[in-house]
Coordinates of C-alpha atoms and ligand atoms in Angstrom, one line a residue:
Chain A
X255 CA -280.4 60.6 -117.9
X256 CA -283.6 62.1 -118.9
X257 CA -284.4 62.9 -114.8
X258 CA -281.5 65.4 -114.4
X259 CA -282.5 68.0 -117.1
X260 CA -284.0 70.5 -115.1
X261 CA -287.4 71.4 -117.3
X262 CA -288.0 75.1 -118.7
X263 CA -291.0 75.6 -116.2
X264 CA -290.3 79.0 -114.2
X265 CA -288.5 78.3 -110.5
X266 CA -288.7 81.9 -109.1
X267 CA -292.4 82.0 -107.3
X268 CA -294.1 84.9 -105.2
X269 CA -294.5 84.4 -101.3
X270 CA -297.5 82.1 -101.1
X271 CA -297.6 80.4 -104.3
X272 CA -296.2 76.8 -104.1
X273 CA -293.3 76.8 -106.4
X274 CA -293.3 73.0 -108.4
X275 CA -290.3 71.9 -110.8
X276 CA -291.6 70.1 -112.9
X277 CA -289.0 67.7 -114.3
X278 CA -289.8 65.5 -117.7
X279 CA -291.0 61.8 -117.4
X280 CA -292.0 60.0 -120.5
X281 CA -292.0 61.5 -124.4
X282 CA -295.4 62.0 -126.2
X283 CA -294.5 59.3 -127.6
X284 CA -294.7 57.0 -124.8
X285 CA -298.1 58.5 -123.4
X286 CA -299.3 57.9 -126.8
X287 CA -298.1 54.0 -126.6
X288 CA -299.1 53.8 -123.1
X289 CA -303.0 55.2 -123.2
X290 CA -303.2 53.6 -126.9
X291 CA -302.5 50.1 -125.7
X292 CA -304.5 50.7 -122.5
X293 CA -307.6 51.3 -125.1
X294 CA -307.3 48.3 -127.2
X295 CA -306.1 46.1 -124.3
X296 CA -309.7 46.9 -123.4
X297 CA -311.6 46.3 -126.1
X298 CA -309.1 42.9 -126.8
X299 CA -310.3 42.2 -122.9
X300 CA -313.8 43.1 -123.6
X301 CA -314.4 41.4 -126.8
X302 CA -311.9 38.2 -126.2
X303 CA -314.0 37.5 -123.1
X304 CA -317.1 37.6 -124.9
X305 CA -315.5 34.2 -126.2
X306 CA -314.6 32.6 -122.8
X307 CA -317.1 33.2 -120.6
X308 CA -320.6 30.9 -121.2
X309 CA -322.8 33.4 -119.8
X310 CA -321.7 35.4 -122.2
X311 CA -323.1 33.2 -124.9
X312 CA -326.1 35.6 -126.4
X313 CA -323.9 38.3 -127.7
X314 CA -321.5 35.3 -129.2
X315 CA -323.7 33.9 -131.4
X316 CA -324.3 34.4 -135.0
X317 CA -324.1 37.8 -137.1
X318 CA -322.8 40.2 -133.5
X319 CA -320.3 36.8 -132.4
X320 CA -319.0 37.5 -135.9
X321 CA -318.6 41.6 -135.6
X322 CA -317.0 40.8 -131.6
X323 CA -314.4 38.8 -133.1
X324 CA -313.8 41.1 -136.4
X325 CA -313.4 44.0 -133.7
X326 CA -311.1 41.4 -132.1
X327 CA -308.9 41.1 -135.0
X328 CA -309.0 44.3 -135.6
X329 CA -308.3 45.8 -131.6
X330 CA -305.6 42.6 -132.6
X331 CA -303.6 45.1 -134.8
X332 CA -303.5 47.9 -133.4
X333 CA -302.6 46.3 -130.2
X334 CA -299.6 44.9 -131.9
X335 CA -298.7 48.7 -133.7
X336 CA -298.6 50.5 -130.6
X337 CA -295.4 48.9 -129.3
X338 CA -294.0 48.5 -132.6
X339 CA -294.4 52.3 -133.5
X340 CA -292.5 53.1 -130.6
X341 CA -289.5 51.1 -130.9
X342 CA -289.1 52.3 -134.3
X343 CA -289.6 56.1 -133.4
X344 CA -287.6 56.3 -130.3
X345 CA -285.4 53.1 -129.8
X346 CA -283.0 54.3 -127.6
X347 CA -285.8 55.2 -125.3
X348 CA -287.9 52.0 -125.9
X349 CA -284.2 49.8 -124.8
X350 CA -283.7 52.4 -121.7
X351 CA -287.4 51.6 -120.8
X352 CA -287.1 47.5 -121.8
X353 CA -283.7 47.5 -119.6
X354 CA -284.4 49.0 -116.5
X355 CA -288.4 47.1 -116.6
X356 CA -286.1 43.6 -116.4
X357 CA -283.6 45.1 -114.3
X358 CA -284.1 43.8 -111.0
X359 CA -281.6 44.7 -107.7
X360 CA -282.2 44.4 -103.7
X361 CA -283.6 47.6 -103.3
X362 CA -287.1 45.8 -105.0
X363 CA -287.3 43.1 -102.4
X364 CA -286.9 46.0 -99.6
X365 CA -289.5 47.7 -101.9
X366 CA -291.7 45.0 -101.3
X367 CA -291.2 44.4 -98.2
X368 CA -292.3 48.4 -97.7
X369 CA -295.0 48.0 -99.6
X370 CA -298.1 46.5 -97.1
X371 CA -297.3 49.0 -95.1
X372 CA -296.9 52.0 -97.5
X373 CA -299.7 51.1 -99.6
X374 CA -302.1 50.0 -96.9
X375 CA -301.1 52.5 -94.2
X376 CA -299.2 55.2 -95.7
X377 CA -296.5 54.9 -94.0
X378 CA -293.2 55.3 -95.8
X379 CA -290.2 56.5 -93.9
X380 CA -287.6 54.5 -95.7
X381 CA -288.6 53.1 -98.9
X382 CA -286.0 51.9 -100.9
X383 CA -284.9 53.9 -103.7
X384 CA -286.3 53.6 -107.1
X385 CA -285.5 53.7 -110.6
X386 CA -287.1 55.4 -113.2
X387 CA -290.4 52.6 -112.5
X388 CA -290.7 51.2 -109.1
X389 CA -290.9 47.4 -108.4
X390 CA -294.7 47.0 -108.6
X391 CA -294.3 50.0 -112.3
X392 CA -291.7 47.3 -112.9
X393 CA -293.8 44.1 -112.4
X394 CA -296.5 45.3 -114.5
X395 CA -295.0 46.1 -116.8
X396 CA -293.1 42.9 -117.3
X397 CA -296.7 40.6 -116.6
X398 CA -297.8 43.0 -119.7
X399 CA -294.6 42.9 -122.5
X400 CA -294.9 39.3 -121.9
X401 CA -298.5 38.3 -122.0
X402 CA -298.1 40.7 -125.1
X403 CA -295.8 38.2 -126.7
X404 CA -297.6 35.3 -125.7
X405 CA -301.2 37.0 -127.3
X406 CA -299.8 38.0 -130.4
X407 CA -298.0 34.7 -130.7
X408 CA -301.0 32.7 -129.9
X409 CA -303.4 35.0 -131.6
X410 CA -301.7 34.8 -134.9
X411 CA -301.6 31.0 -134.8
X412 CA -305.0 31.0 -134.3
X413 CA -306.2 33.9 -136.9
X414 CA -303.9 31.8 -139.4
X415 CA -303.0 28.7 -138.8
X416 CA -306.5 26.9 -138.1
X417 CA -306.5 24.0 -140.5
X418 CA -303.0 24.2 -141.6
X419 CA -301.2 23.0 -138.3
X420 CA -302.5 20.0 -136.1
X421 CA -305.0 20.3 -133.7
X422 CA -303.2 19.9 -131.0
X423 CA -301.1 23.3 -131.7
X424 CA -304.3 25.3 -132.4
X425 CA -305.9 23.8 -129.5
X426 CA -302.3 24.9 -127.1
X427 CA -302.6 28.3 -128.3
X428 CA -306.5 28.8 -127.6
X429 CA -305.5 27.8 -123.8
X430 CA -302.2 29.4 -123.7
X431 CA -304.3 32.6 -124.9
X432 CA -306.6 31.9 -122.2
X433 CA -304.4 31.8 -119.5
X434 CA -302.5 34.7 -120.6
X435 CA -305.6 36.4 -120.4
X436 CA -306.5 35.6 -116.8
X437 CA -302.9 36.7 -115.8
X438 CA -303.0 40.0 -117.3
X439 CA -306.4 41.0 -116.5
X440 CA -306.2 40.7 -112.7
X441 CA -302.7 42.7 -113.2
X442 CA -304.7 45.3 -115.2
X443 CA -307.6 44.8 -112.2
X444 CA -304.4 45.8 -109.6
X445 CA -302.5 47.6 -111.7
X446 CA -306.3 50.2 -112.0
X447 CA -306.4 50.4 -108.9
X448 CA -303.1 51.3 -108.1
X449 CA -302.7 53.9 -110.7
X450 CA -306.4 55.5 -110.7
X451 CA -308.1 54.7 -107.2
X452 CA -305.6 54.5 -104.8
X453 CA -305.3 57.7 -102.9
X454 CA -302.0 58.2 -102.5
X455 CA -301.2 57.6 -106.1
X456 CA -302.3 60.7 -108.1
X457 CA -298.9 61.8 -109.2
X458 CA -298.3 58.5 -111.5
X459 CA -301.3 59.4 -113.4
X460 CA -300.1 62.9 -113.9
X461 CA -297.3 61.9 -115.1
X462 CA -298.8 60.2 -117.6
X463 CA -301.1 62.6 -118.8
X464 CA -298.6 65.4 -119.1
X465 CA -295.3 63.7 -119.1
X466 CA -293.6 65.4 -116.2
X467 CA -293.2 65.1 -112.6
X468 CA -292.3 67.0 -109.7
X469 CA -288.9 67.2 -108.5
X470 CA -290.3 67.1 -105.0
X471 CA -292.1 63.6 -106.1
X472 CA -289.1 62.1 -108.1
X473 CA -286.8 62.8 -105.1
X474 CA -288.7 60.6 -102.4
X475 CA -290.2 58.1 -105.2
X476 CA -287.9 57.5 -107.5
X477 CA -284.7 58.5 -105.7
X478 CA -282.4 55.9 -107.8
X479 CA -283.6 57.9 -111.1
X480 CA -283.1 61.3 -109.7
X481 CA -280.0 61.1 -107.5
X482 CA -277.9 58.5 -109.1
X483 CA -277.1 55.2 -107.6
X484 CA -274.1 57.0 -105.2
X485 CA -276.1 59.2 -103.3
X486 CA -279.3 57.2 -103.7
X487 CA -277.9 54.7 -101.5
X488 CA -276.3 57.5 -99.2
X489 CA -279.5 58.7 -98.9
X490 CA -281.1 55.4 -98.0
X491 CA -278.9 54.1 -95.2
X492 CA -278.6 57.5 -93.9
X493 CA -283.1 57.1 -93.6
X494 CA -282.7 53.8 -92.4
X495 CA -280.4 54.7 -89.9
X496 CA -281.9 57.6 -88.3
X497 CA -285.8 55.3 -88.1
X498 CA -283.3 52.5 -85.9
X499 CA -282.7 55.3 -84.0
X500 CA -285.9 56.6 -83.5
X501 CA -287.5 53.0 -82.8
X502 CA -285.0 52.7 -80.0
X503 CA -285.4 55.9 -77.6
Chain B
X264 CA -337.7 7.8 -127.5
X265 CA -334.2 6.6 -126.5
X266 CA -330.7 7.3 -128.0
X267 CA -331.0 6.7 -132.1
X268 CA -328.1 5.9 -134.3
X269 CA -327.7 4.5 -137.6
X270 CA -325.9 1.1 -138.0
X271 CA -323.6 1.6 -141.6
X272 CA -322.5 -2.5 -142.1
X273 CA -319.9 -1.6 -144.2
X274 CA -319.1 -5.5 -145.4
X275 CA -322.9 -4.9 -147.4
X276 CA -322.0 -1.3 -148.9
X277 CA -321.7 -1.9 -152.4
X278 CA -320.3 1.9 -152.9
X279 CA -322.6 3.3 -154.7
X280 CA -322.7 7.0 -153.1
X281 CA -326.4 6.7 -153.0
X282 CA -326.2 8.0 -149.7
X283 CA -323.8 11.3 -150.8
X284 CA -326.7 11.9 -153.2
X285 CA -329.1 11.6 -150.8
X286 CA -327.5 13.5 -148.5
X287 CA -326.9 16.9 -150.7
X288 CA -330.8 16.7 -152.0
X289 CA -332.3 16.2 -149.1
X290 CA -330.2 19.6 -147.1
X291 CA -330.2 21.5 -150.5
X292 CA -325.9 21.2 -151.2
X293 CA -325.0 22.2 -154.1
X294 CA -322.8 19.3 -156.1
X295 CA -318.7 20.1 -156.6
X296 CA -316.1 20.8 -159.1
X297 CA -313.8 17.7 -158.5
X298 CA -310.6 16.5 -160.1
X299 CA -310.0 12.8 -161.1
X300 CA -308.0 11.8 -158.1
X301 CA -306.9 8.1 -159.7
X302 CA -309.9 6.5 -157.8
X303 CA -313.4 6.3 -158.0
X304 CA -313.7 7.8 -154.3
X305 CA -315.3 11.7 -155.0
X306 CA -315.5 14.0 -154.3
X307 CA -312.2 13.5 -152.3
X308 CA -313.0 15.1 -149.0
X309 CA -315.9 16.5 -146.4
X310 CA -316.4 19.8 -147.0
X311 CA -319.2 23.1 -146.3
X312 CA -321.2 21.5 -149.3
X313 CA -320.6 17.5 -148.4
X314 CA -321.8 16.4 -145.2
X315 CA -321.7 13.0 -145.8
X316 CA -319.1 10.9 -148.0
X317 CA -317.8 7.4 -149.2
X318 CA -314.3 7.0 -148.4
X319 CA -312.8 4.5 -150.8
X320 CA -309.6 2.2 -149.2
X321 CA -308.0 -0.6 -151.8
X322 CA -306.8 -2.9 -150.1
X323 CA -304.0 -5.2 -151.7
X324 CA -303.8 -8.7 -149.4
X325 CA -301.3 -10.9 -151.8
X326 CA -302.7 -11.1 -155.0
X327 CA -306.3 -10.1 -154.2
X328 CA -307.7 -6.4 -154.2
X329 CA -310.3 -5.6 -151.4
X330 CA -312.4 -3.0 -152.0
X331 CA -313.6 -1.1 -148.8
X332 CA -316.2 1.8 -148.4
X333 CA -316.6 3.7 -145.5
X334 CA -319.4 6.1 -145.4
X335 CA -317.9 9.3 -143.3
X336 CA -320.5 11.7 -141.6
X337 CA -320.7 13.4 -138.4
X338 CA -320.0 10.6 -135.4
X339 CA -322.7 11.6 -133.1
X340 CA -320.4 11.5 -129.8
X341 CA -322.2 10.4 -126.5
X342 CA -319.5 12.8 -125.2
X343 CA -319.4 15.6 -127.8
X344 CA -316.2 17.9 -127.5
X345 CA -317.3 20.1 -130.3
X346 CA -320.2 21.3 -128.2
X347 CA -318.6 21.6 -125.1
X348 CA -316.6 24.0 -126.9
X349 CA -318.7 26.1 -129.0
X350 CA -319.1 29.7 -127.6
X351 CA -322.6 30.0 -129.0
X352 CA -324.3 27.0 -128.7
X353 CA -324.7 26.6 -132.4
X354 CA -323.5 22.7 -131.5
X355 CA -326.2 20.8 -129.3
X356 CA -326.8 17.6 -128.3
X357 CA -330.2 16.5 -128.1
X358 CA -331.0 15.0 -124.4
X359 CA -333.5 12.6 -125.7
X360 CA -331.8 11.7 -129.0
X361 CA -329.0 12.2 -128.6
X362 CA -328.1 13.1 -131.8
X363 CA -325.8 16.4 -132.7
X364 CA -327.1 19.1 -134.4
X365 CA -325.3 22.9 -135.4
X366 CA -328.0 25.4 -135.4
X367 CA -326.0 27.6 -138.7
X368 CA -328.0 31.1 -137.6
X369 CA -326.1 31.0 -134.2
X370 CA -322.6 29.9 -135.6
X371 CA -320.3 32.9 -135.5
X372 CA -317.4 31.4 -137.5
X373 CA -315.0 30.9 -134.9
X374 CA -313.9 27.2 -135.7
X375 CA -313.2 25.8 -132.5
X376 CA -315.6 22.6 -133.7
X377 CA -313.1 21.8 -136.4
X378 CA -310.3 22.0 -134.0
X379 CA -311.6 20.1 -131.3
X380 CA -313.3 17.5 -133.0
X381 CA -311.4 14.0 -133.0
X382 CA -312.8 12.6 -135.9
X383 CA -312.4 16.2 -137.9
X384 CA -315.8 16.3 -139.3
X385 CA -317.0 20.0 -139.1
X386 CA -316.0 22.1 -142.0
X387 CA -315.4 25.2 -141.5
X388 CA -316.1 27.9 -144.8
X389 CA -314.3 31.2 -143.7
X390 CA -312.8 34.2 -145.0
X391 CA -309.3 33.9 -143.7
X392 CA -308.9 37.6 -142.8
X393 CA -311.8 38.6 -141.4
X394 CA -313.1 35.3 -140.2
X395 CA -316.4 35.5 -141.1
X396 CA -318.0 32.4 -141.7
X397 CA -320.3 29.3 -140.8
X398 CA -319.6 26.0 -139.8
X399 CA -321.0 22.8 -141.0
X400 CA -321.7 19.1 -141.2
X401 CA -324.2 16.2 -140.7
X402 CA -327.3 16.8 -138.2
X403 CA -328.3 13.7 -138.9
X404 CA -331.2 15.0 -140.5
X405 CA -332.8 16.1 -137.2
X406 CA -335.7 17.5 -139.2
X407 CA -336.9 13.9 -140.6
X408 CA -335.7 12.0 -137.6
X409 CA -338.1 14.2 -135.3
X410 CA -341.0 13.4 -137.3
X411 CA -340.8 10.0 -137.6
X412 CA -338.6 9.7 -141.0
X413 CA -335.5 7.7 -141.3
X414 CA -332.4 10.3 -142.3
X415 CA -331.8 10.4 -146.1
X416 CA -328.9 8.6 -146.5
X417 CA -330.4 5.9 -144.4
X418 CA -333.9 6.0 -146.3
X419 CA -332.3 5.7 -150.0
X420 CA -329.4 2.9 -149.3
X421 CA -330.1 0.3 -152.4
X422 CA -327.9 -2.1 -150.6
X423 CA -329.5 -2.0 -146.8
X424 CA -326.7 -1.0 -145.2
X425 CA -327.9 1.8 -143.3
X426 CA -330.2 0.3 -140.3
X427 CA -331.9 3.1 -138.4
X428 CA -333.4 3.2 -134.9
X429 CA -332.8 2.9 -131.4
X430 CA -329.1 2.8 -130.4
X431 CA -329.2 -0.5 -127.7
X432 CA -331.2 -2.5 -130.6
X433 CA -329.1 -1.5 -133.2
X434 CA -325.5 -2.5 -130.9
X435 CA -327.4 -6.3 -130.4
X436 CA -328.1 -6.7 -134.4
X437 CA -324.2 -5.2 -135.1
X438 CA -323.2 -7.7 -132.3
X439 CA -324.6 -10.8 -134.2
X440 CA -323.4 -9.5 -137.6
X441 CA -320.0 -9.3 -136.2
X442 CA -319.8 -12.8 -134.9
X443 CA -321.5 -14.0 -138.3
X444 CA -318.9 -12.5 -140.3
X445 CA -316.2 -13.9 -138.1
X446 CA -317.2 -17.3 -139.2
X447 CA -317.8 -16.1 -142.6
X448 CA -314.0 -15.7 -142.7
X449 CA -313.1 -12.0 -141.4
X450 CA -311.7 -13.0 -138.4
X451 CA -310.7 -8.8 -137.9
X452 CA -314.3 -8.4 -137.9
X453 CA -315.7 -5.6 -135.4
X454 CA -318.4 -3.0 -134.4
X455 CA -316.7 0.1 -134.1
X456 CA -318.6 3.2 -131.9
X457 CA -320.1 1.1 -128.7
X458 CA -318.0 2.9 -125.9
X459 CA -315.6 5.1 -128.2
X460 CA -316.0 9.1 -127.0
X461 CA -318.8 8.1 -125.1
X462 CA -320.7 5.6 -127.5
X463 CA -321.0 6.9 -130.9
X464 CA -324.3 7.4 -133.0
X465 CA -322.7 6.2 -136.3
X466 CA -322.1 2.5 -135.4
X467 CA -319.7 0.8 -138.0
X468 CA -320.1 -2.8 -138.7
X469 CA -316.1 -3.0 -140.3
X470 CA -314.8 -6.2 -142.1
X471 CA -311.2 -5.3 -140.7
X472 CA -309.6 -3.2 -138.3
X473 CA -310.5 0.6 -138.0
X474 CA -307.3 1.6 -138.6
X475 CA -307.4 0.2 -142.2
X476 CA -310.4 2.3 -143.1
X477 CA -308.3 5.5 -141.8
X478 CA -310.2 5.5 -138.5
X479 CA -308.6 6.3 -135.3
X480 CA -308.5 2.9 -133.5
X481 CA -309.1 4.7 -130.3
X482 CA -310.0 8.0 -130.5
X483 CA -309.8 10.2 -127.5
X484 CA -311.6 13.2 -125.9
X485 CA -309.0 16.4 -126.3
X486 CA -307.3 16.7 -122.8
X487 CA -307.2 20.5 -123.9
X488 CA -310.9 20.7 -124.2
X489 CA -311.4 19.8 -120.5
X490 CA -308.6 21.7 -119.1
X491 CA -310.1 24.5 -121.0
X492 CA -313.4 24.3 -119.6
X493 CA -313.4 22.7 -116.6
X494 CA -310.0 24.2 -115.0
X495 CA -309.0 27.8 -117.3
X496 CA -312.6 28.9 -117.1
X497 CA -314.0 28.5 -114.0
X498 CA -310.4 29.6 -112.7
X499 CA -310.4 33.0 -114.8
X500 CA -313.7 33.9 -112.9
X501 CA -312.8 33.4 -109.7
X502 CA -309.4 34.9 -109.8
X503 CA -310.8 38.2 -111.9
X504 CA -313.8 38.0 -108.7
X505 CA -310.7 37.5 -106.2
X506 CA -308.6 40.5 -107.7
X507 CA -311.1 42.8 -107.9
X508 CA -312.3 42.0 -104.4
X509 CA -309.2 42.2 -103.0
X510 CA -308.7 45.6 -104.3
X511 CA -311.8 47.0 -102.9
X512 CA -310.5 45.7 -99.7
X513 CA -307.3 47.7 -99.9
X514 CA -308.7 50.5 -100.8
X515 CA -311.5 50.9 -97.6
X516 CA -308.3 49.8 -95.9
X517 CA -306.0 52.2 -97.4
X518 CA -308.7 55.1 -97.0
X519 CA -309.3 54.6 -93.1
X520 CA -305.5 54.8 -92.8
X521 CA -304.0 56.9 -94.4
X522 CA -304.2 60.7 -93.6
X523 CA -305.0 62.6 -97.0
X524 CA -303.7 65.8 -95.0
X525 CA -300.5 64.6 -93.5
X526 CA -300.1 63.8 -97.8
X527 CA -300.5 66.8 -99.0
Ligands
LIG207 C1 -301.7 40.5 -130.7 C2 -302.8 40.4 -130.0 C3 -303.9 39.4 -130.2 C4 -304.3 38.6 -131.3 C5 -303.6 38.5 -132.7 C6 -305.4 37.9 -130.9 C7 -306.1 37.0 -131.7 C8 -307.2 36.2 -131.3 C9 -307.9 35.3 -132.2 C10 -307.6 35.0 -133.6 C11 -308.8 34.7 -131.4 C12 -309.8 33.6 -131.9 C13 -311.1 34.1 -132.2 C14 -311.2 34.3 -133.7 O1 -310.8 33.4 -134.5 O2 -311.7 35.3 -134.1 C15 -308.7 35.2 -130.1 C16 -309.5 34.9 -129.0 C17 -309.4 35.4 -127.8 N1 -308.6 36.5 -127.4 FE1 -307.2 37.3 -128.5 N2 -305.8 38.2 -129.6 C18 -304.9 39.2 -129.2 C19 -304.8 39.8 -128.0 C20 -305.7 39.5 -126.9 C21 -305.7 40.2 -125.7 C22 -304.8 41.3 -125.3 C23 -306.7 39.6 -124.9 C24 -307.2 39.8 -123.5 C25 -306.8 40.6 -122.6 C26 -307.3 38.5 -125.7 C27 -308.2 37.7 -125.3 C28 -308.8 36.7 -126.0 C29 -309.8 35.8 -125.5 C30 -310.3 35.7 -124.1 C31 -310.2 35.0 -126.6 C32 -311.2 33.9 -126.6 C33 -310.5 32.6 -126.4 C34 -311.6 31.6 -126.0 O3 -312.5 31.3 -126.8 O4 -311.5 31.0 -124.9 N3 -306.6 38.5 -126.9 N4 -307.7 36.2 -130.1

């Protein structure tokens, strides 16, 4: 377990300076995959909807249509590489990441059952513990692997099979493509806001930038990750007891 | 002016691929390196330089050969899927004419016309890689029909079987050839284009069945074109308008709640 390696970072502080451990979250390489597909997931967005939308129509026509859908094909590839590089690089990481994104347990419908309040109020006395991704890290991130699967599929049928296969199958993909791209774009819409505006919700993108977190962080956030499933749940009911208790006096 | 069409009685076509001819002079196509195919049908398909072609069918009834042509060309839909889904508005329809034109300067290549089109007329001539490319196929020669001139292949037909004018005249002259060549002994005799995809602006006068000549006997508007546009598009905007919404809601909501000091 990457969460339990205490980091190199200095623990001794003076009086008055907040001491932070900083524990390690993802590998360069998975910032690199995760801020690279961000990018071209943009500029697939940007110049795929150039395509859709009618009242886009000006910039689609002639000599600039062409150059949108070149960039397209191009955004296309790299798109496709990012993922790819990373499997091959680290794959042990890449199947610890794949596994516990599908891996699904009751603490996630408890998590979503906190979450109105939590994100809307800031209340959080006892969330359910969480992996190395919480539920809504989780359901991202599965909305994304799979409308990844279903764009590359779709978008190579249509970069190369126009002409060869029968309409019908060119004309499945261009709506399949379609609708995979109004189901990831509002979770990219929800998933920006979550991760960049909302204000409780700074330490994500740290940890994405730099590729640590604090201890102090993991241990209320991702409690499942840092503890261990033993005391994780200890933890848990112990929270869950004491807030009964506190509801009733 | 009304709805135009051209009326191609196919029971007088002698053939000849005047109208081919015609055709590539009059829009400036260059001719094609073809292959003897075993037929005299060339060249042996539409194509970026061929907008307009004679399909050749031998038909064997007992002992006697039948010799149909069929001159192919762009349909003129009165319902056009290839324009409702072109992204640039290369493919119009004319409101007063009704006729379908591709404008080539505002084509971008993508190909969606030759996908969508139930007839498969457009051709599309692309690099496969990088997609570049332009689209093409009869206009019906909208630059001689809008000043007063019959298209080519309709003005050089040695036979007469191109008639050329408004669409409701042409459909009661097609009507009375039909019913004369009934009697004359085609009892399959039809006029093929009246209602299909919206009534078409290449009306057929056929001596036998559509399917025989290799068209579709009832050719349909794509179901994926209309879910495409009328339900995937208009859905994509409002739920990327709802999302977004929505999350300027939580956050004013999440901001007046939550106390950044208690946080940190
Ligand atoms: C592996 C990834 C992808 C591939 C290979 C791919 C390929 C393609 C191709 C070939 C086209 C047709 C246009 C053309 O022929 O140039 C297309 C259109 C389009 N793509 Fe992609 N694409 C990919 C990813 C994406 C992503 C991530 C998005 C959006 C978030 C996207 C959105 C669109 C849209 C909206 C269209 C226009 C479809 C329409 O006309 O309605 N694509 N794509």
């Amino acid at each position: 377990m990457i969460g339990n390696k205490v980091s190199r970072v200095e623990q001794a502080g003076q009086a008055g300076v907040v001491r932070i451990k900083w524990i390690p979250k993802y590998s360069a390489m998975e910032r690199v995959f995760h801020w690279g597909h961000t990018v071209t997931y943009f500029a697939l967005a940007l110049t795929g909807m150039i395509l859709f939308f009618p009242f886009l129509q000006p910039i689609a026509q002639g000599e600039s249509g062409w150059l949108i859908r070149l960039t397209h094909r191009a955004a296309a590839i790299a798109y496709g590489a990012f993922p790819l590089i990373y499997v091959i690089l680290e794959p042990r990481r890449a199947w610890m990441s794949l596994k516990s994104v599908f891996k699904v347990s009751r603490y996630d419908i408890d998590w979503v059952k906190g979450m109105v309040p939590y994100y809307m109020f800031g209340r959080h006395d006892a969330m359910a513990p969480q992996d190395r991704f919480n539920t809504g890290e989780k359901l991202n991130a599965a909305v994304i692997i799979l409308g990844s699967v279903v764009f590359a599929v779709t978008g190579l049928i249509m970069w190369f099979g126009k002409g060869i296969l029968p309409i019908g199958v060119f004309q499945t993909m261009v709506l399949l493509h379609d609708i995979a791209m109004i189901v990831t774009v509002c979770m990219f819409i929800v998933h920006f806001y979550l991760a960049v505006l909302h204000p409780l919700m700074w330490a994500g993108l740290v940890s994405m930038r730099f590729g640590v977190t604090s201890a102090a962080y993991a241990q209320e956030h991702h409690a499942l990750w840092y503890y261990g499933p033993e005391k994780a749940r200890e933890t848990y009911e112990a929270q869950k007891a004491e807030q009964a208790a506190g509801q009733e006096s | 002016m009304s709805r135009l069409a051209m009326l191609i009685d196919e029971s007088i076509c002698m053939g000849c691929r005047g109208c081919q001819v015609a055709c590539k002079q009059w829009n400036d196509l260059p001719g094609e390196e073809t292959v003897q195919q075993g037929s005299y049908e060339n060249p042996p398909d539409l194509s970026p330089t061929t907008w307009t072609r004679v399909k050749f069918t031998e038909l064997i009834q007992g002992d006697s050969l039948q010799w149909l042509f069929l001159t192919l060309g762009c349909f003129h839909c009165g319902d056009p899927a290839c324009v409702e889904v072109c992204p640039t508005g290369a493919l119009k329809q004319d409101p007063l004419l009704g006729i379908v034109t591709l404008e080539r300067e505002l084509c971008n290549g993508c190909g969606y016309c030759t996908q969508f089109c139930p007839f498969g007329i457009p051709r599309l001539d692309t690099d496969l890689l990088s997609g570049e490319g332009k689209a093409s196929k009869c206009n019906f020669c909208q630059d001689r029909v809008t000043n007063g001139l019959s298209p080519a292949c309709v003005k050089t037909c040695p036979a007469g079987a191109f008639k050329f004018g408004e669409r409701d005249e042409l459909l009661v002259k097609a009507h009375a050839r039909v019913e004369q060549l009934k009697q004359a002994g085609f009892p399959d005799a039809n006029l093929y284009g009246e209602n299909e995809m919206g009534g078409l602006g290449r009306l057929y006068v056929l001596k036998e069945r559509p399917s025989v000549y290799g068209l579709p006997e009832n050719p349909q508007y794509p179901v994926m074109a209309n879910l495409w546009q009328d339900v995937v598009q208009p859905l994509g905007t409002v739920a990327f308008v709802a999302a977004a919404l929505a999350m300027l809601g939580f956050y004013f909501v999440a901001r007046r709640n939550i106390e950044m000091e208690e946080v940190e």
